[in-house]
Amino acid sequence: MNFKCKCCKQIVDEKPRFLAGLSEFAYSAEWLEAGEPVPPLEERFWARADELPKTGERRIIKVGFYTPFNSEIGDSFNVLFLPANSALNGWDEAPEELERSAVVSCVFEKVVSSDEYQAFIEISVKRVVTLPELCGRFPCGKTESLFEGGFGKGLQLEFTWKNWEYYSFDAQGDCGDWRLVFTDSDGVRHLILLCNWGWHGGHILVGNAVAIGEKRNEG
């Protein structure tokens, strides 16, 4: 299953481009609050999930609509989960929700409703890894810089919160790049999420990249 772009009307069939240390990818999706009725596809105002999904649950998510999706019933894939406030307004508006955000591994169970551009689908949750846990779930991959590839040289630090740094670049809404960096208890900075996006959105790369020469804090 994949979808047309509402602007160019072409099928979006983009593939992720991996970088050193970022070995998996996750789709961007909107999560319906558990137990809520599925809204019409064109409805803008509906109940987004606020609590982390749990392993074994069946959940409804909305995919497509300016973001890539290319999977069929029975496929396994990762989806990024953000609590309701940050899902609607971004982590910069709710940085405390970084610790309740997660990469969710799931299986595509069925299509609930769909059109040419988007769909509500049912998934079964197989694994939930919160963002603070990602460093421990992926082997450390060395990279020349946490800002290589994509629009890395143009990235600006948008905010810091506790152990987190969030960087982004936006070329007037046409394309851009965002990256999430986590600093561990030894003072080592890990790039755990990266998204280069364009007209058709972008895949979210997931992993554990550390810059060559990054040193532990001996203090």
Short mmCIF file of C-alpha atoms in Angstrom, two decimals:
data_model
loop_
_atom_site.label_atom_id
_atom_site.label_comp_id
_atom_site.label_asym_id
_atom_site.label_seq_id
_atom_site.Cartn_x
_atom_site.Cartn_y
_atom_site.Cartn_z
CA MET A 1 0.00 0.00 0.00
CA ASN A 2 1.24 3.45 -0.91
CA PHE A 3 -0.37 6.77 -1.72
CA LYS A 4 -0.50 9.64 -4.16
CA CYS A 5 0.88 13.06 -3.29
CA LYS A 6 -1.97 15.59 -3.03
CA CYS A 7 0.15 18.19 -4.83
CA CYS A 8 1.71 16.36 -7.79
CA LYS A 9 -0.79 13.44 -7.89
CA GLN A 10 2.08 10.96 -8.36
CA ILE A 11 2.54 7.79 -6.31
CA VAL A 12 5.02 8.39 -3.48
CA ASP A 13 7.48 5.49 -3.61
CA GLU A 14 10.60 6.90 -1.99
CA LYS A 15 13.14 4.66 -0.29
CA PRO A 16 15.12 5.53 2.86
CA ARG A 17 18.76 6.54 2.44
CA PHE A 18 20.70 5.22 5.39
CA LEU A 19 23.72 6.88 6.98
CA ALA A 20 26.53 5.45 9.14
CA GLY A 21 25.16 4.34 12.50
CA LEU A 22 21.51 4.73 11.47
CA SER A 23 20.54 1.26 10.32
CA GLU A 24 16.73 1.25 10.52
CA PHE A 25 13.90 3.61 9.67
CA ALA A 26 10.48 4.47 11.04
CA TYR A 27 7.38 5.86 9.38
CA SER A 28 5.77 9.05 10.59
CA ALA A 29 2.13 8.45 11.55
CA GLU A 30 -0.69 9.85 13.66
CA TRP A 31 -1.93 7.67 16.52
CA LEU A 32 -5.63 7.50 17.38
CA GLU A 33 -6.42 7.44 21.10
CA ALA A 34 -7.20 3.86 22.14
CA GLY A 35 -10.92 3.13 22.23
CA GLU A 36 -11.93 6.21 20.22
CA PRO A 37 -14.03 5.83 17.04
CA VAL A 38 -12.14 6.13 13.76
CA PRO A 39 -12.88 9.58 12.27
CA PRO A 40 -13.47 10.35 8.59
CA LEU A 41 -10.24 10.56 6.62
CA GLU A 42 -10.61 14.29 5.96
CA GLU A 43 -11.43 15.16 9.57
CA ARG A 44 -8.70 17.39 11.06
CA PHE A 45 -9.77 17.39 14.70
CA TRP A 46 -9.74 14.00 16.39
CA ALA A 47 -8.33 12.44 19.56
CA ARG A 48 -4.59 11.78 19.26
CA ALA A 49 -3.11 9.19 21.60
CA ASP A 50 -1.28 10.55 24.64
CA GLU A 51 -0.10 7.39 26.39
CA LEU A 52 2.60 5.05 25.10
CA PRO A 53 1.26 1.99 23.27
CA LYS A 54 1.83 -1.35 24.97
CA THR A 55 3.24 -4.57 23.55
CA GLY A 56 0.40 -6.83 22.40
CA GLU A 57 -2.10 -4.04 21.79
CA ARG A 58 -4.02 -3.50 18.58
CA ARG A 59 -3.94 0.19 17.66
CA ILE A 60 -5.17 2.47 14.88
CA ILE A 61 -2.78 4.85 13.13
CA LYS A 62 -3.15 7.24 10.20
CA VAL A 63 -0.51 6.93 7.45
CA GLY A 64 0.19 8.74 4.20
CA PHE A 65 -0.91 12.37 3.63
CA TYR A 66 2.39 13.98 2.62
CA THR A 67 4.53 11.32 4.33
CA PRO A 68 5.92 8.15 2.68
CA PHE A 69 4.36 4.77 3.39
CA ASN A 70 4.97 1.58 1.46
CA SER A 71 3.84 -1.59 3.25
CA GLU A 72 1.29 -4.35 2.83
CA ILE A 73 -0.88 -6.33 5.25
CA GLY A 74 1.36 -8.73 7.16
CA ASP A 75 4.47 -6.54 6.87
CA SER A 76 6.50 -5.54 9.92
CA PHE A 77 7.77 -1.98 10.27
CA ASN A 78 8.64 0.77 12.75
CA VAL A 79 6.49 3.80 13.53
CA LEU A 80 7.44 6.86 15.56
CA PHE A 81 5.10 7.60 18.47
CA LEU A 82 4.76 11.10 19.92
CA PRO A 83 2.29 12.00 22.70
CA ALA A 84 -0.62 14.20 21.67
CA ASN A 85 0.83 17.66 22.38
CA SER A 86 4.15 17.09 20.60
CA ALA A 87 2.42 15.16 17.80
CA LEU A 88 0.36 18.26 17.03
CA ASN A 89 2.80 21.04 17.94
CA GLY A 90 6.30 19.56 17.92
CA TRP A 91 8.82 18.64 20.61
CA ASP A 92 9.91 22.26 20.85
CA GLU A 93 6.49 23.04 22.36
CA ALA A 94 6.56 20.04 24.70
CA PRO A 95 10.19 18.89 25.21
CA GLU A 96 9.25 16.91 28.31
CA GLU A 97 7.39 14.53 26.00
CA LEU A 98 10.67 13.36 24.47
CA GLU A 99 10.91 10.86 27.31
CA ARG A 100 7.45 9.49 26.47
CA SER A 101 8.11 9.28 22.73
CA ALA A 102 9.14 5.96 21.22
CA VAL A 103 9.98 3.87 18.19
CA VAL A 104 7.28 1.21 17.94
CA SER A 105 7.79 -2.05 16.04
CA CYS A 106 4.51 -3.40 14.71
CA VAL A 107 2.73 -5.59 12.16
CA PHE A 108 0.23 -4.26 9.61
CA GLU A 109 -3.02 -6.13 10.38
CA LYS A 110 -5.72 -4.52 8.24
CA VAL A 111 -6.95 -1.40 6.46
CA VAL A 112 -9.75 0.37 8.32
CA SER A 113 -10.44 3.13 5.79
CA SER A 114 -8.48 4.60 2.90
CA ASP A 115 -8.43 6.76 -0.22
CA GLU A 116 -5.74 7.64 -2.76
CA TYR A 117 -3.82 9.81 -0.32
CA GLN A 118 -4.09 8.35 3.19
CA ALA A 119 -5.46 5.56 5.35
CA PHE A 120 -6.35 4.54 8.85
CA ILE A 121 -4.83 1.11 9.46
CA GLU A 122 -4.83 -1.33 12.35
CA ILE A 123 -1.49 -2.54 13.69
CA SER A 124 -0.41 -4.97 16.38
CA VAL A 125 2.33 -3.66 18.65
CA LYS A 126 5.34 -5.98 18.96
CA ARG A 127 7.94 -3.79 20.72
CA VAL A 128 8.09 -0.31 22.22
CA VAL A 129 11.48 1.38 22.69
CA THR A 130 11.36 4.82 24.28
CA LEU A 131 13.79 7.39 22.91
CA PRO A 132 16.02 7.36 26.02
CA GLU A 133 16.40 3.58 25.53
CA LEU A 134 17.45 3.71 21.88
CA CYS A 135 21.19 4.03 22.57
CA GLY A 136 21.14 0.73 24.42
CA ARG A 137 19.17 -1.08 21.69
CA PHE A 138 21.45 -0.28 18.73
CA PRO A 139 25.18 -0.91 18.35
CA CYS A 140 27.23 2.26 18.26
CA GLY A 141 28.12 3.25 14.69
CA LYS A 142 30.96 5.69 13.99
CA THR A 143 30.43 8.66 11.70
CA GLU A 144 32.62 11.59 10.70
CA SER A 145 30.12 14.05 12.14
CA LEU A 146 26.64 14.04 13.63
CA PHE A 147 25.80 16.60 10.95
CA GLU A 148 27.00 14.88 7.80
CA GLY A 149 24.66 14.24 4.87
CA GLY A 150 21.41 15.95 4.02
CA PHE A 151 21.27 19.59 5.16
CA GLY A 152 23.62 18.95 8.07
CA LYS A 153 25.73 22.04 7.47
CA GLY A 154 22.68 24.29 7.67
CA LEU A 155 21.20 22.82 10.85
CA GLN A 156 20.42 25.15 13.73
CA LEU A 157 20.06 24.17 17.38
CA GLU A 158 16.35 24.70 18.10
CA PHE A 159 16.32 23.72 21.76
CA THR A 160 18.05 21.74 24.50
CA TRP A 161 16.24 19.94 27.30
CA LYS A 162 17.99 17.80 29.92
CA ASN A 163 20.11 15.35 27.87
CA TRP A 164 18.55 16.27 24.54
CA GLU A 165 19.49 18.53 21.62
CA TYR A 166 17.13 19.11 18.71
CA TYR A 167 18.44 20.55 15.44
CA SER A 168 16.54 21.51 12.30
CA PHE A 169 16.80 23.23 8.92
CA ASP A 170 13.88 24.36 6.78
CA ALA A 171 14.26 25.68 3.21
CA GLN A 172 11.05 27.74 3.18
CA GLY A 173 8.92 24.66 3.70
CA ASP A 174 10.08 22.91 0.51
CA CYS A 175 12.64 20.61 2.11
CA GLY A 176 14.58 20.30 5.30
CA ASP A 177 16.26 18.18 7.92
CA TRP A 178 15.86 17.51 11.62
CA ARG A 179 18.03 15.55 14.05
CA LEU A 180 17.72 14.43 17.65
CA VAL A 181 20.85 13.99 19.77
CA PHE A 182 21.02 12.32 23.20
CA THR A 183 23.93 12.75 25.62
CA ASP A 184 24.58 9.71 27.82
CA SER A 185 25.80 9.63 31.43
CA ASP A 186 29.43 9.60 30.21
CA GLY A 187 28.94 12.79 28.21
CA VAL A 188 28.95 11.06 24.82
CA ARG A 189 26.53 12.49 22.24
CA HIS A 190 24.49 9.99 20.20
CA LEU A 191 22.51 10.85 17.06
CA ILE A 192 19.45 8.60 17.41
CA LEU A 193 16.91 10.06 14.95
CA LEU A 194 17.34 11.89 11.65
CA CYS A 195 14.86 12.91 8.98
CA ASN A 196 15.67 14.49 5.62
CA TRP A 197 12.35 15.58 4.16
CA GLY A 198 11.09 17.08 0.93
CA TRP A 199 7.84 17.50 -0.99
CA HIS A 200 6.83 13.96 -0.04
CA GLY A 201 7.97 14.05 3.56
CA GLY A 202 10.76 11.73 4.60
CA HIS A 203 11.65 8.52 6.37
CA ILE A 204 12.92 8.81 9.94
CA LEU A 205 16.30 7.11 10.27
CA VAL A 206 16.82 5.33 13.59
CA GLY A 207 20.02 4.14 15.26
CA ASN A 208 23.01 5.14 17.35
CA ALA A 209 25.63 7.23 15.58
CA VAL A 210 28.61 8.69 17.45
CA ALA A 211 31.12 11.05 15.86
CA ILE A 212 34.70 9.81 15.47
CA GLY A 213 36.76 11.45 18.17
CA GLU A 214 33.83 11.87 20.56
CA LYS A 215 35.28 11.44 24.04
CA ARG A 216 33.78 10.36 27.30
CA ASN A 217 33.53 12.89 30.09
CA GLU A 218 36.28 12.00 32.53
CA GLY A 219 35.08 14.50 35.08
#
